[in-house]
CSV table of C-alpha atoms and ligand atoms in Angstrom, one decimal:
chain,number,residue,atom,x,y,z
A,1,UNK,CA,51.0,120.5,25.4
A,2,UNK,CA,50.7,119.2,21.8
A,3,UNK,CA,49.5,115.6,21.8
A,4,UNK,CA,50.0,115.6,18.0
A,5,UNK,CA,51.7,112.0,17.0
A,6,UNK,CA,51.3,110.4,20.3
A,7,UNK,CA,49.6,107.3,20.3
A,8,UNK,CA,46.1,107.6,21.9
A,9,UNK,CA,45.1,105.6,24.7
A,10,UNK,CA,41.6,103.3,23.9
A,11,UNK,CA,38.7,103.9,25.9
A,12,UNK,CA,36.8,100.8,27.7
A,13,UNK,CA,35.0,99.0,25.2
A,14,UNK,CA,30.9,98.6,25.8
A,15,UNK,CA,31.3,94.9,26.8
A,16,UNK,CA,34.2,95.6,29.1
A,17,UNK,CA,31.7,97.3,31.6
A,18,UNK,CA,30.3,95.5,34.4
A,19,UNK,CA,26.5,94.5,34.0
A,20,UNK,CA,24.3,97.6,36.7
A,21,UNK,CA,22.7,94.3,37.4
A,22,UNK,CA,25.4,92.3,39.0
A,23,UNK,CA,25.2,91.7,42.7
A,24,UNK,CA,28.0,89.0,43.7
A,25,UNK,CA,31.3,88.5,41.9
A,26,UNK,CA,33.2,85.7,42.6
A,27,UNK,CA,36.7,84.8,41.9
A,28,UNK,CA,37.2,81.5,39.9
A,29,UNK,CA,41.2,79.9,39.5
A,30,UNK,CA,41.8,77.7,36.0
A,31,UNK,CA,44.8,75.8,36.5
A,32,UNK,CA,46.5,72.7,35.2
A,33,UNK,CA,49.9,71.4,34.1
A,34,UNK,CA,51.8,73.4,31.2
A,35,UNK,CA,49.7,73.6,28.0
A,36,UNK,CA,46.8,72.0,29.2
A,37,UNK,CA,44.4,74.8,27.8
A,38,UNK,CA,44.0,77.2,30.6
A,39,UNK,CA,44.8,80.2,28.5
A,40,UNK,CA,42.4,79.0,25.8
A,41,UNK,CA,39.7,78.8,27.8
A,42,UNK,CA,39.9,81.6,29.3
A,43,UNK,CA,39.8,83.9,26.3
A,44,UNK,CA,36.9,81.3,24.8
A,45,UNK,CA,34.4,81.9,27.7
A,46,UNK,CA,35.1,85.4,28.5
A,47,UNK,CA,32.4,88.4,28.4
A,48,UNK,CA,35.3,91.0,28.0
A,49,UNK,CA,38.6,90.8,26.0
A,50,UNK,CA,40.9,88.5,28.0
A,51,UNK,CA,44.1,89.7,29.9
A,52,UNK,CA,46.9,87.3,28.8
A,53,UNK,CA,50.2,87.6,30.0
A,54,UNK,CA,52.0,85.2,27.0
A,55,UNK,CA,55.4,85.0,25.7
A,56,UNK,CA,57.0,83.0,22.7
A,57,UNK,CA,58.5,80.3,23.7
A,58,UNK,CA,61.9,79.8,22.2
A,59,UNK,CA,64.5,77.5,21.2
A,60,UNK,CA,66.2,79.5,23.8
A,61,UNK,CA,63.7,77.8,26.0
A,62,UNK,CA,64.9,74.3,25.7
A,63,UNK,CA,66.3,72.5,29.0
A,64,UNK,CA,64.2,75.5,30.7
A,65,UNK,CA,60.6,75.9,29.3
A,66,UNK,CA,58.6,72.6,30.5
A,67,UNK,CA,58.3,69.8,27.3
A,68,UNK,CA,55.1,69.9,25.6
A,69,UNK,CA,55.8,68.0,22.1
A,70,UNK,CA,53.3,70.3,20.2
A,71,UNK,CA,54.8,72.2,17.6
A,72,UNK,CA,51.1,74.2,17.3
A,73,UNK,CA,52.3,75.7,20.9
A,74,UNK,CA,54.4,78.5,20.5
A,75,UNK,CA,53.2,80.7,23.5
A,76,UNK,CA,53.1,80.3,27.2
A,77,UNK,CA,51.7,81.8,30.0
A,78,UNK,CA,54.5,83.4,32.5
A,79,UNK,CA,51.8,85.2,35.0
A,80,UNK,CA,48.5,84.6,34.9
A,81,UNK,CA,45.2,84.9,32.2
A,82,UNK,CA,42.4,87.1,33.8
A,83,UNK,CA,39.0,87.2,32.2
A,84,UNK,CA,34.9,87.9,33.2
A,85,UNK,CA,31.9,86.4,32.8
A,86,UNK,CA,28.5,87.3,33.8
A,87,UNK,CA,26.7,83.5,34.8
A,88,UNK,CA,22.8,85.2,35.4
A,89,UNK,CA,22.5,89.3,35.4
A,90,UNK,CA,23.2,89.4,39.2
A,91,UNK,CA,26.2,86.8,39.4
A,92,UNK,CA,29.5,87.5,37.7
A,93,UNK,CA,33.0,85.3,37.7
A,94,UNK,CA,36.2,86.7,37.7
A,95,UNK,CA,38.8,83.6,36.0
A,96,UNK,CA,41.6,83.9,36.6
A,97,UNK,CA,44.9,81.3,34.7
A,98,UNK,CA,47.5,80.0,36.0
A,99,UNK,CA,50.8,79.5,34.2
A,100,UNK,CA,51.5,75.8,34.0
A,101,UNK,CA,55.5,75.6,33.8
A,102,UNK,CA,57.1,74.7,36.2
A,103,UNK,CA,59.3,77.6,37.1
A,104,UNK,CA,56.2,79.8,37.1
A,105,UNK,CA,54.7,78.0,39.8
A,106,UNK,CA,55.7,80.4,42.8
A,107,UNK,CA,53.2,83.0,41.1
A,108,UNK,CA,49.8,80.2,42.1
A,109,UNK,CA,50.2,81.3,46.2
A,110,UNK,CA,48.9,84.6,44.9
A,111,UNK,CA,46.7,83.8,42.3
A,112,UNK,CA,44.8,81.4,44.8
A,113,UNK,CA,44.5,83.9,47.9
A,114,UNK,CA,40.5,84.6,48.0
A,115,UNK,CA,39.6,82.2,45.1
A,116,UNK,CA,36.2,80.3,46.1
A,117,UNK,CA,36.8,77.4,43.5
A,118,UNK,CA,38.7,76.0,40.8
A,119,UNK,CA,38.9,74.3,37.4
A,120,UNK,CA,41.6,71.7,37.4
A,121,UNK,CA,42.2,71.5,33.6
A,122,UNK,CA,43.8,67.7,32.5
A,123,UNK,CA,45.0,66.2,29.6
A,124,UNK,CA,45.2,62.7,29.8
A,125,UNK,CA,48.4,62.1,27.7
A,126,UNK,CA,50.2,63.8,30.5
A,127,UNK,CA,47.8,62.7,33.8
A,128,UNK,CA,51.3,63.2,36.2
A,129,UNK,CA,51.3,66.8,35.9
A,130,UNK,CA,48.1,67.0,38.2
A,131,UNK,CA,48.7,65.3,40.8
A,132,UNK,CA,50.7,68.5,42.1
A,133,UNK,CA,48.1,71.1,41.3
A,134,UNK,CA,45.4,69.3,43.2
A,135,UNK,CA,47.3,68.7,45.6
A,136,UNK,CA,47.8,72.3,46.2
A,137,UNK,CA,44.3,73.0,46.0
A,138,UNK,CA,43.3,70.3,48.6
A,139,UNK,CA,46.4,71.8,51.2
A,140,UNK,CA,44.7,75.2,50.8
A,141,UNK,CA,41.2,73.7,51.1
A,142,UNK,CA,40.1,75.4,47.9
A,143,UNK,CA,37.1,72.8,45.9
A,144,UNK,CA,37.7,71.8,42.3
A,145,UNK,CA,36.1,70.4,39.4
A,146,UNK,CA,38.4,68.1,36.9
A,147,UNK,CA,37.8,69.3,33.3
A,148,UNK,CA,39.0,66.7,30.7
A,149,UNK,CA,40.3,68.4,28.0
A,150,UNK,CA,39.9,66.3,24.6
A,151,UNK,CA,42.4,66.6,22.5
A,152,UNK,CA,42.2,64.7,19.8
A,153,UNK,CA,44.6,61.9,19.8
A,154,UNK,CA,44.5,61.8,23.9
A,155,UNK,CA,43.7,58.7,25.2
A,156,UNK,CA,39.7,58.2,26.6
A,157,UNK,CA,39.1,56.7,30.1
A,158,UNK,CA,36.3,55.9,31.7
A,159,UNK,CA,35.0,58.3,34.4
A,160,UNK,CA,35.7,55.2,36.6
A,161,UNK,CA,38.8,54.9,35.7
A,162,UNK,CA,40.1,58.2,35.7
A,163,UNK,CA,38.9,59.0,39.2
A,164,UNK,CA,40.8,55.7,40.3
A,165,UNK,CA,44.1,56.9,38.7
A,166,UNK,CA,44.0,60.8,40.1
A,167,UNK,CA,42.7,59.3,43.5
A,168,UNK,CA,39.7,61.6,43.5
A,169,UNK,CA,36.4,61.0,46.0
A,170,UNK,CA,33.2,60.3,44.6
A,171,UNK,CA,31.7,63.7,45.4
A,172,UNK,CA,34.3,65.5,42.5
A,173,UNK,CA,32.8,66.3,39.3
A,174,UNK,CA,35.0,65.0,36.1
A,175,UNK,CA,33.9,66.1,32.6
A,176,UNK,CA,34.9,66.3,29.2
A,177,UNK,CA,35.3,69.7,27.5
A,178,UNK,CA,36.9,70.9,24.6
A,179,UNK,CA,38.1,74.6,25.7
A,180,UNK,CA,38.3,76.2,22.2
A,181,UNK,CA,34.8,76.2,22.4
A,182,UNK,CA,32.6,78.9,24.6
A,183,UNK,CA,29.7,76.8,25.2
A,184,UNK,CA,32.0,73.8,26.4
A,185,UNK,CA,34.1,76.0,28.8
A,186,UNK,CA,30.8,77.7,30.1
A,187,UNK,CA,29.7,74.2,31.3
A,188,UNK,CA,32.7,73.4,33.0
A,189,UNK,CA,31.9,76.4,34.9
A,190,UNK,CA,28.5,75.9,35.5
A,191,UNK,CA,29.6,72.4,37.1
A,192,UNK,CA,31.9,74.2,39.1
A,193,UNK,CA,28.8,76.6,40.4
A,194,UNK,CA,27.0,73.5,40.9
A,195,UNK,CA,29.5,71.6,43.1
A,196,UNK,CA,30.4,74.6,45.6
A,197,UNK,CA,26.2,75.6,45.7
A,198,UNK,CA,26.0,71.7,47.0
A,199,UNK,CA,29.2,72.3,49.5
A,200,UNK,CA,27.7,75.9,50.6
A,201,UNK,CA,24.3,73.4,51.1
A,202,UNK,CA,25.3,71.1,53.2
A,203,UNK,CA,27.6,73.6,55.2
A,204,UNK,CA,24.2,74.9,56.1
A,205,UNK,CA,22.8,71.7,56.5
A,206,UNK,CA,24.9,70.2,58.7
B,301,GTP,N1,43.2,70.0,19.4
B,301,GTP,C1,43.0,70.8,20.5
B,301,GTP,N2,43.9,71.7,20.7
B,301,GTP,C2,43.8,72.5,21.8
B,301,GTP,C3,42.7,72.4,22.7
B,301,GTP,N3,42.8,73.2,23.6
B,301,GTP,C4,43.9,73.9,23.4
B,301,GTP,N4,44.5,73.5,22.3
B,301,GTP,C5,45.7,74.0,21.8
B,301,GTP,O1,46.7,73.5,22.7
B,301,GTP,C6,47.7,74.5,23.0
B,301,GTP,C7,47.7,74.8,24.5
B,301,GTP,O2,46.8,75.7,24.9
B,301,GTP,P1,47.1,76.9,25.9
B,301,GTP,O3,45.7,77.5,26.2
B,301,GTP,O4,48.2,77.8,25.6
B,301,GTP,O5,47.5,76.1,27.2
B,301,GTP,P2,47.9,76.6,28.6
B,301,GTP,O6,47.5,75.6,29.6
B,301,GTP,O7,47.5,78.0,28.8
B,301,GTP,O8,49.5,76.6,28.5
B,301,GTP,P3,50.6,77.3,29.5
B,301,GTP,O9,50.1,78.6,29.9
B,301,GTP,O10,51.9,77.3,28.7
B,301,GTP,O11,50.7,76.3,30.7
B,301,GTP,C8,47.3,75.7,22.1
B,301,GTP,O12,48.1,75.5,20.9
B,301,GTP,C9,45.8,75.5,21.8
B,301,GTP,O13,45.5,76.0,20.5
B,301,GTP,C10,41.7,71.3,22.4
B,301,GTP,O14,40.7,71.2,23.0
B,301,GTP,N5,42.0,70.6,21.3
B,302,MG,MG1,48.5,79.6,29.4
């Protein structure tokens, strides 16, 4: 068979393969109303190139595609974002984005089945959109972190304040992070770690 002209396939890249030290993967969900950041912070804290699964959003798109009022945004997630990252040699997380529209939402049911925690990604010019995704996470009894991300003109609450307004208990990490950046989106994570270790604890504990 002559192959001549066909377009060859690329090879896994050196990064793309798993550590021989990991030991435990576990599966992480980022999720968060529409263009909160999920997609970028995927692809910023990734070890491997990140799956994304984006389309350009349209003027075809208006009265359908959820408002954002940020003409920088011109792609939106329709499935999911899936990335790795290797915490310590023996630990690795799988991440795995949501899409935020709307009419996407069916796709989360999925997306959460065997997920041991989650990021809840907020932006807090648009706090409403949520109330529904951790909502969803407490129904399927999945723990969260709240990650505020900062965008610069967004209004800044207290910590006090903000916990009051998305009716969160004390025990529920909320911090600021700034996706674009790796080190940022690696803390959220490492919060996240943090707060189920201290759940798994006192599981045992009690
Ligand atoms: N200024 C600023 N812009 C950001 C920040 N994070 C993301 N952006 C921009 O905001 C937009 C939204 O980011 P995405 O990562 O696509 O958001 P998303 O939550 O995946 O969006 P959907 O998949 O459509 O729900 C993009 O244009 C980013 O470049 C941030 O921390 N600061
Ligand atoms: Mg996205």
């Amino acid at each position: 068979m002559d192959f001549n002209g066909s377009d060859t396939i690329p090879g896994p890249r050196t990064e793309d393969h798993l550590p021989h030290t990991a030991e435990t993967a576990v599966k992480i969900v980022i999720v968060g109303g529409f263009g909160v950041g999920k997609t970028t912070m995927v692809g910023s804290v990734s070890d491997i190139r990140p799956l994304t699964t984006e389309e350009t959003m349209t003027q075809a798109g208006i009265g359908v595609d959820d408002n954002y009022g940020s003409e920088s945004k011109t792609a939106t997630t329709v499935a999911m974002d899936f990335g790795r990252i290797s915490i310590t040699d023996k630990l690795v997380l799988y991440l795995f984005g949501t899409p935020g529209q709307e009419r996407f939402w069916f796709l989360w049911n999925g997306l959460f089945e065997g997920a041991l925690g989650a990021v809840v990604l907020i932006d807090t010019r648009r706090l409403e959109v949520s109330f529904d995704v951790m909502g969803r996470l407490e129904e399927r009894g999945v723990p969260f972190v709240v990650a505020v991300n900062s965008f610069p003109d967004a209004p800044r609450y207290p910590v006090d304040e903000l916990r009051t307004a998305l009716d969160l208990t004390p025990d529920i990490p909320i911090i600021d992070c700034d996706v674009r950046r790796r080190a940022s989106s690696k803390d959220v994570l490492m919060t996240l770690m943090r707060f189920l270790h201290s759940i798994a604890l006192s599981r045992v504990l009690t």
